Short mmCIF file of N, CA and C in Angstrom, two decimals:
data_model
loop_
_atom_site.label_atom_id
_atom_site.label_comp_id
_atom_site.label_asym_id
_atom_site.label_seq_id
_atom_site.Cartn_x
_atom_site.Cartn_y
_atom_site.Cartn_z
N UNK A 1 119.89 108.20 90.91
CA UNK A 1 118.38 108.28 91.39
C UNK A 1 117.53 108.88 90.30
N UNK A 2 116.41 108.44 89.96
CA UNK A 2 115.57 108.68 88.91
C UNK A 2 114.93 110.09 89.07
N UNK A 3 114.78 110.55 90.36
CA UNK A 3 114.33 111.90 90.67
C UNK A 3 115.32 113.04 90.16
N UNK A 4 116.69 112.55 90.43
CA UNK A 4 117.72 113.66 90.02
C UNK A 4 117.68 113.68 88.45
N UNK A 5 117.60 112.56 87.78
CA UNK A 5 117.64 112.51 86.31
C UNK A 5 116.52 113.25 85.82
N UNK A 6 115.24 113.22 86.49
CA UNK A 6 114.10 114.17 86.18
C UNK A 6 114.46 115.49 86.21
N UNK A 7 115.06 115.91 87.35
CA UNK A 7 115.18 117.26 87.62
C UNK A 7 116.28 117.87 86.57
N UNK A 8 117.27 116.93 86.13
CA UNK A 8 118.26 117.38 85.11
C UNK A 8 117.74 117.62 83.68
N UNK A 9 116.77 116.87 83.39
CA UNK A 9 116.19 117.08 82.04
C UNK A 9 114.78 117.78 81.94
N UNK A 10 114.37 118.21 83.21
CA UNK A 10 113.04 118.90 83.26
C UNK A 10 113.02 120.11 82.27
N UNK A 11 114.16 120.69 81.98
CA UNK A 11 113.95 121.84 80.96
C UNK A 11 114.07 121.60 79.68
N UNK A 12 114.39 120.27 79.42
CA UNK A 12 114.58 119.84 77.99
C UNK A 12 113.31 118.99 77.47
N UNK A 13 112.64 119.46 76.64
CA UNK A 13 111.43 118.72 76.17
C UNK A 13 111.82 117.27 75.46
N UNK A 14 112.90 117.36 74.76
CA UNK A 14 113.23 116.03 74.18
C UNK A 14 113.66 115.10 75.20
N UNK A 15 114.42 115.60 76.20
CA UNK A 15 114.89 114.69 77.35
C UNK A 15 113.74 114.16 78.21
N UNK A 16 112.64 114.98 78.31
CA UNK A 16 111.51 114.66 79.02
C UNK A 16 110.77 113.46 78.25
N UNK A 17 110.72 113.79 76.92
CA UNK A 17 109.97 112.70 76.21
C UNK A 17 110.74 111.42 76.22
N UNK A 18 111.91 111.49 76.11
CA UNK A 18 112.75 110.26 76.08
C UNK A 18 112.66 109.47 77.37
N UNK A 19 112.66 110.27 78.46
CA UNK A 19 112.47 109.64 79.94
C UNK A 19 111.29 109.03 80.00
N UNK A 20 110.17 109.75 79.50
CA UNK A 20 108.67 109.35 79.65
C UNK A 20 108.59 108.02 78.96
N UNK A 21 109.13 107.84 77.73
CA UNK A 21 109.03 106.66 76.91
C UNK A 21 109.78 105.56 77.51
N UNK A 22 110.94 105.74 78.14
CA UNK A 22 111.75 104.75 78.91
C UNK A 22 110.85 104.27 80.10
N UNK A 23 110.15 105.13 80.73
CA UNK A 23 109.39 104.77 81.91
C UNK A 23 108.22 104.04 81.51
N UNK A 24 107.43 104.40 80.48
CA UNK A 24 106.43 103.73 79.94
C UNK A 24 106.75 102.22 79.45
N UNK A 25 107.71 102.17 78.77
CA UNK A 25 108.13 100.78 78.28
C UNK A 25 108.52 100.00 79.42
N UNK A 26 109.21 100.43 80.44
CA UNK A 26 109.47 99.71 81.52
C UNK A 26 108.25 99.26 82.35
N UNK A 27 107.40 100.08 82.62
CA UNK A 27 106.14 99.79 83.31
C UNK A 27 105.34 98.60 82.58
N UNK A 28 105.33 98.80 81.20
CA UNK A 28 104.64 97.76 80.45
C UNK A 28 105.29 96.41 80.55
N UNK A 29 106.52 96.45 80.46
CA UNK A 29 107.35 95.19 80.53
C UNK A 29 107.20 94.47 82.00
N UNK A 30 107.23 95.34 83.04
CA UNK A 30 106.89 94.88 84.34
C UNK A 30 105.63 94.28 84.60
N UNK A 31 104.66 95.06 84.03
CA UNK A 31 103.27 94.63 84.18
C UNK A 31 102.94 93.19 83.51
N UNK A 32 103.59 93.10 82.22
CA UNK A 32 103.51 91.85 81.40
C UNK A 32 104.06 90.82 82.23
N UNK A 33 105.36 91.11 82.82
CA UNK A 33 106.00 90.01 83.74
C UNK A 33 105.18 89.68 84.85
N UNK A 34 104.56 90.45 85.44
CA UNK A 34 103.76 90.09 86.75
C UNK A 34 102.56 89.24 86.25
N UNK A 35 101.90 89.51 85.20
CA UNK A 35 100.81 88.68 84.85
C UNK A 35 101.32 87.42 84.38
N UNK A 36 102.49 87.31 83.69
CA UNK A 36 103.12 86.06 83.33
C UNK A 36 103.45 85.21 84.52
N UNK A 37 103.95 85.75 85.57
CA UNK A 37 104.09 84.96 86.73
C UNK A 37 103.01 84.29 87.39
N UNK A 38 101.87 84.85 87.34
CA UNK A 38 100.65 84.25 87.87
C UNK A 38 99.81 83.38 86.88
N UNK A 39 100.25 83.46 85.66
CA UNK A 39 99.74 82.61 84.65
C UNK A 39 100.17 81.41 84.65
N UNK A 40 99.27 80.33 84.61
CA UNK A 40 99.83 78.89 84.69
C UNK A 40 99.55 78.07 83.46
N UNK A 41 99.51 78.84 82.39
CA UNK A 41 99.28 78.02 81.10
C UNK A 41 97.95 77.42 80.97
N UNK A 42 96.86 77.88 81.62
CA UNK A 42 95.61 77.28 81.59
C UNK A 42 94.64 78.49 81.65
N UNK A 43 93.28 78.09 81.30
CA UNK A 43 92.35 79.18 81.51
C UNK A 43 91.84 79.39 82.81
N UNK A 44 92.32 78.77 83.73
CA UNK A 44 91.81 78.88 85.29
C UNK A 44 92.79 79.71 86.07
N UNK A 45 92.93 81.03 85.75
CA UNK A 45 93.73 82.03 86.35
C UNK A 45 92.77 82.44 87.53
N UNK A 46 93.42 82.62 88.73
CA UNK A 46 92.68 82.94 89.90
C UNK A 46 92.44 84.48 89.85
N UNK A 47 91.30 84.89 89.88
CA UNK A 47 91.02 86.35 89.66
C UNK A 47 91.65 87.26 90.77
N UNK A 48 91.64 86.70 91.98
CA UNK A 48 92.33 87.56 93.10
C UNK A 48 93.80 87.66 92.84
N UNK A 49 94.47 86.60 92.40
CA UNK A 49 95.92 86.87 92.28
C UNK A 49 96.16 87.68 90.88
N UNK A 50 95.28 87.58 89.98
CA UNK A 50 95.43 88.50 88.76
C UNK A 50 95.28 89.87 89.16
N UNK A 51 94.28 90.32 89.77
CA UNK A 51 93.97 91.71 90.29
C UNK A 51 95.03 92.10 91.17
N UNK A 52 95.48 91.39 92.10
CA UNK A 52 96.48 91.73 93.00
C UNK A 52 97.84 92.05 92.14
N UNK A 53 98.14 91.16 91.21
CA UNK A 53 99.38 91.35 90.44
C UNK A 53 99.22 92.83 89.62
N UNK A 54 98.07 93.08 89.15
CA UNK A 54 97.91 94.27 88.50
C UNK A 54 98.05 95.55 89.38
N UNK A 55 97.42 95.42 90.58
CA UNK A 55 97.38 96.48 91.49
C UNK A 55 98.83 96.64 92.08
N UNK A 56 99.59 95.59 92.37
CA UNK A 56 100.98 95.78 92.82
C UNK A 56 101.89 96.57 91.93
N UNK A 57 101.72 96.20 90.66
CA UNK A 57 102.55 96.98 89.58
C UNK A 57 102.13 98.43 89.61
N UNK A 58 100.66 98.71 89.62
CA UNK A 58 100.30 100.08 89.43
C UNK A 58 100.76 100.90 90.70
N UNK A 59 100.62 100.29 91.89
CA UNK A 59 100.94 101.03 93.20
C UNK A 59 102.38 101.27 93.17
N UNK A 60 103.36 100.28 92.69
CA UNK A 60 104.80 100.55 92.74
C UNK A 60 105.12 101.80 91.92
N UNK A 61 104.64 101.75 90.55
CA UNK A 61 104.94 102.93 89.78
C UNK A 61 104.20 104.18 89.94
N UNK A 62 103.06 103.95 90.56
CA UNK A 62 102.35 105.24 90.91
C UNK A 62 103.06 105.98 92.08
N UNK A 63 103.60 105.22 92.96
CA UNK A 63 104.39 105.84 93.96
C UNK A 63 105.65 106.49 93.35
N UNK A 64 106.21 105.89 92.42
CA UNK A 64 107.48 106.51 91.75
C UNK A 64 107.12 107.80 90.97
N UNK A 65 105.98 107.68 90.33
CA UNK A 65 105.64 108.91 89.57
C UNK A 65 105.25 110.11 90.53
N UNK A 66 104.58 109.74 91.38
CA UNK A 66 104.23 110.66 92.53
C UNK A 66 105.36 111.34 93.21
N UNK A 67 106.32 110.55 93.52
CA UNK A 67 107.42 111.02 94.24
C UNK A 67 108.70 111.47 93.41
N UNK A 68 109.13 110.59 92.54
CA UNK A 68 110.44 111.01 91.83
C UNK A 68 110.05 112.02 90.66
N UNK A 69 108.82 112.00 90.11
CA UNK A 69 108.49 112.87 89.12
C UNK A 69 107.56 114.08 89.45
N UNK A 70 107.41 114.31 90.75
CA UNK A 70 106.64 115.38 91.16
C UNK A 70 105.09 115.47 90.54
N UNK A 71 104.48 114.29 90.20
CA UNK A 71 103.25 114.26 89.75
C UNK A 71 103.12 114.99 88.35
N UNK A 72 104.23 114.99 87.61
CA UNK A 72 104.16 115.56 86.33
C UNK A 72 103.20 114.84 85.39
N UNK A 73 102.33 115.55 84.77
CA UNK A 73 101.32 115.06 83.96
C UNK A 73 101.85 114.14 82.79
N UNK A 74 103.00 114.39 82.33
CA UNK A 74 103.56 113.63 81.29
C UNK A 74 103.87 112.21 81.74
N UNK A 75 104.29 112.14 82.99
CA UNK A 75 104.66 110.81 83.57
C UNK A 75 103.45 110.05 84.07
N UNK A 76 102.48 110.84 84.61
CA UNK A 76 101.03 110.25 84.85
C UNK A 76 100.42 109.56 83.75
N UNK A 77 100.50 110.30 82.60
CA UNK A 77 100.03 109.70 81.36
C UNK A 77 100.85 108.51 80.95
N UNK A 78 102.14 108.39 81.11
CA UNK A 78 102.89 107.23 80.67
C UNK A 78 102.55 106.17 81.58
N UNK A 79 102.32 106.40 82.95
CA UNK A 79 101.77 105.29 83.80
C UNK A 79 100.40 104.70 83.34
N UNK A 80 99.53 105.72 82.97
CA UNK A 80 98.17 105.35 82.69
C UNK A 80 98.18 104.40 81.31
N UNK A 81 99.01 104.83 80.26
CA UNK A 81 99.03 104.23 79.03
C UNK A 81 99.78 102.89 79.16
N UNK A 82 100.74 102.73 80.01
CA UNK A 82 101.52 101.45 80.16
C UNK A 82 100.57 100.48 80.94
N UNK A 83 99.78 100.92 81.99
CA UNK A 83 98.90 100.10 82.74
C UNK A 83 97.79 99.64 81.90
N UNK A 84 97.18 100.51 81.05
CA UNK A 84 96.05 100.05 80.27
C UNK A 84 96.68 99.01 79.10
N UNK A 85 97.93 99.17 78.81
CA UNK A 85 98.48 98.25 77.84
C UNK A 85 98.69 96.91 78.38
N UNK A 86 99.16 96.76 79.65
CA UNK A 86 99.31 95.43 80.09
C UNK A 86 98.07 94.84 80.78
N UNK A 87 97.00 95.61 81.14
CA UNK A 87 95.83 95.15 81.58
C UNK A 87 95.04 94.47 80.38
N UNK A 88 94.97 95.30 79.27
CA UNK A 88 94.07 94.87 78.25
C UNK A 88 94.75 93.86 77.25
N UNK A 89 96.09 93.75 77.11
CA UNK A 89 96.59 92.84 76.29
C UNK A 89 97.85 92.23 76.99
N UNK A 90 97.66 90.86 77.53
CA UNK A 90 98.63 90.21 78.17
C UNK A 90 98.65 88.70 77.95
N UNK A 91 99.37 87.92 78.60
CA UNK A 91 99.46 86.42 78.36
C UNK A 91 98.07 85.77 78.64
N UNK A 92 97.34 86.39 79.64
CA UNK A 92 96.00 85.71 79.95
C UNK A 92 95.06 85.76 78.73
N UNK A 93 95.03 87.08 78.05
CA UNK A 93 94.04 87.20 76.99
C UNK A 93 94.55 86.41 75.70
N UNK A 94 96.00 86.59 75.53
CA UNK A 94 96.62 85.79 74.36
C UNK A 94 96.36 84.41 74.37
N UNK A 95 96.62 83.78 75.71
CA UNK A 95 96.47 82.29 75.80
C UNK A 95 95.09 81.80 75.43
N UNK A 96 94.04 82.56 75.79
CA UNK A 96 92.60 82.16 75.59
C UNK A 96 92.25 82.60 74.23
N UNK A 97 92.99 83.33 73.50
CA UNK A 97 92.43 84.04 72.24
C UNK A 97 91.20 84.92 72.41
N UNK A 98 91.18 85.43 73.56
CA UNK A 98 90.00 86.23 74.00
C UNK A 98 90.36 87.52 74.64
N UNK A 99 90.19 88.56 73.80
CA UNK A 99 90.51 89.91 74.21
C UNK A 99 89.64 90.31 75.38
N UNK A 100 88.57 89.55 75.73
CA UNK A 100 87.66 89.89 76.93
C UNK A 100 88.15 89.23 78.08
N UNK A 101 89.26 88.48 78.26
CA UNK A 101 89.70 87.73 79.30
C UNK A 101 89.78 88.68 80.50
N UNK A 102 90.60 89.76 80.37
CA UNK A 102 90.97 90.58 81.46
C UNK A 102 89.66 91.17 82.10
N UNK A 103 88.72 91.68 81.28
CA UNK A 103 87.44 92.27 81.79
C UNK A 103 86.69 91.04 82.62
N UNK A 104 86.83 89.92 82.08
CA UNK A 104 86.20 88.88 82.68
C UNK A 104 86.83 88.45 84.02
N UNK A 105 88.18 88.42 84.04
CA UNK A 105 88.73 88.29 85.42
C UNK A 105 88.52 89.35 86.42
N UNK A 106 88.49 90.57 85.91
CA UNK A 106 88.09 91.68 86.88
C UNK A 106 86.80 91.63 87.33
N UNK A 107 85.77 91.21 86.52
CA UNK A 107 84.33 91.17 86.80
C UNK A 107 84.25 89.93 87.87
N UNK A 108 85.01 88.80 87.67
CA UNK A 108 84.90 87.71 88.69
C UNK A 108 85.44 88.10 89.97
N UNK A 109 86.74 88.97 90.03
CA UNK A 109 87.15 89.38 91.27
C UNK A 109 86.18 90.35 91.91
N UNK A 110 85.50 91.20 91.30
CA UNK A 110 84.50 92.12 91.89
C UNK A 110 83.32 91.21 92.43
N UNK A 111 83.05 90.17 91.77
CA UNK A 111 81.94 89.31 92.31
C UNK A 111 82.35 88.75 93.60
N UNK A 112 83.64 88.30 93.66
CA UNK A 112 84.14 87.54 94.88
C UNK A 112 84.06 88.60 95.96
N UNK A 113 84.51 89.84 95.63
CA UNK A 113 84.43 91.00 96.72
C UNK A 113 83.19 91.27 97.18
N UNK A 114 82.17 91.41 96.34
CA UNK A 114 80.68 91.74 96.66
C UNK A 114 80.14 90.54 97.47
N UNK A 115 80.48 89.40 97.20
CA UNK A 115 79.87 88.32 97.87
C UNK A 115 80.24 88.13 99.34
N UNK A 116 81.30 88.76 99.72
CA UNK A 116 81.90 88.74 101.18
C UNK A 116 80.90 89.59 101.99
#
């Protein structure tokens, strides 16, 4: 259990840093995989599916950080850094050679929500 591992290394700064880096790398990989799953190798990514994939990954690991890591700021920062990593640079932005693809999809999603 990850919560037990956290409690074991809580008093060891090196152990916490190592565990934080493992978590951050894992969240980044999972976020990139989630975006890859909804990417259909074209420029027509559905904004709703894109945002839902991002939110699903964030919610899953946010719950983990809040529960298993007792809201430790080190792990909250790891979650934040990993999420900003896969939101800003993923297969959607790389396929279109456009670093602004993610903000564009987010804006299109917001537009869809506001039109309802």
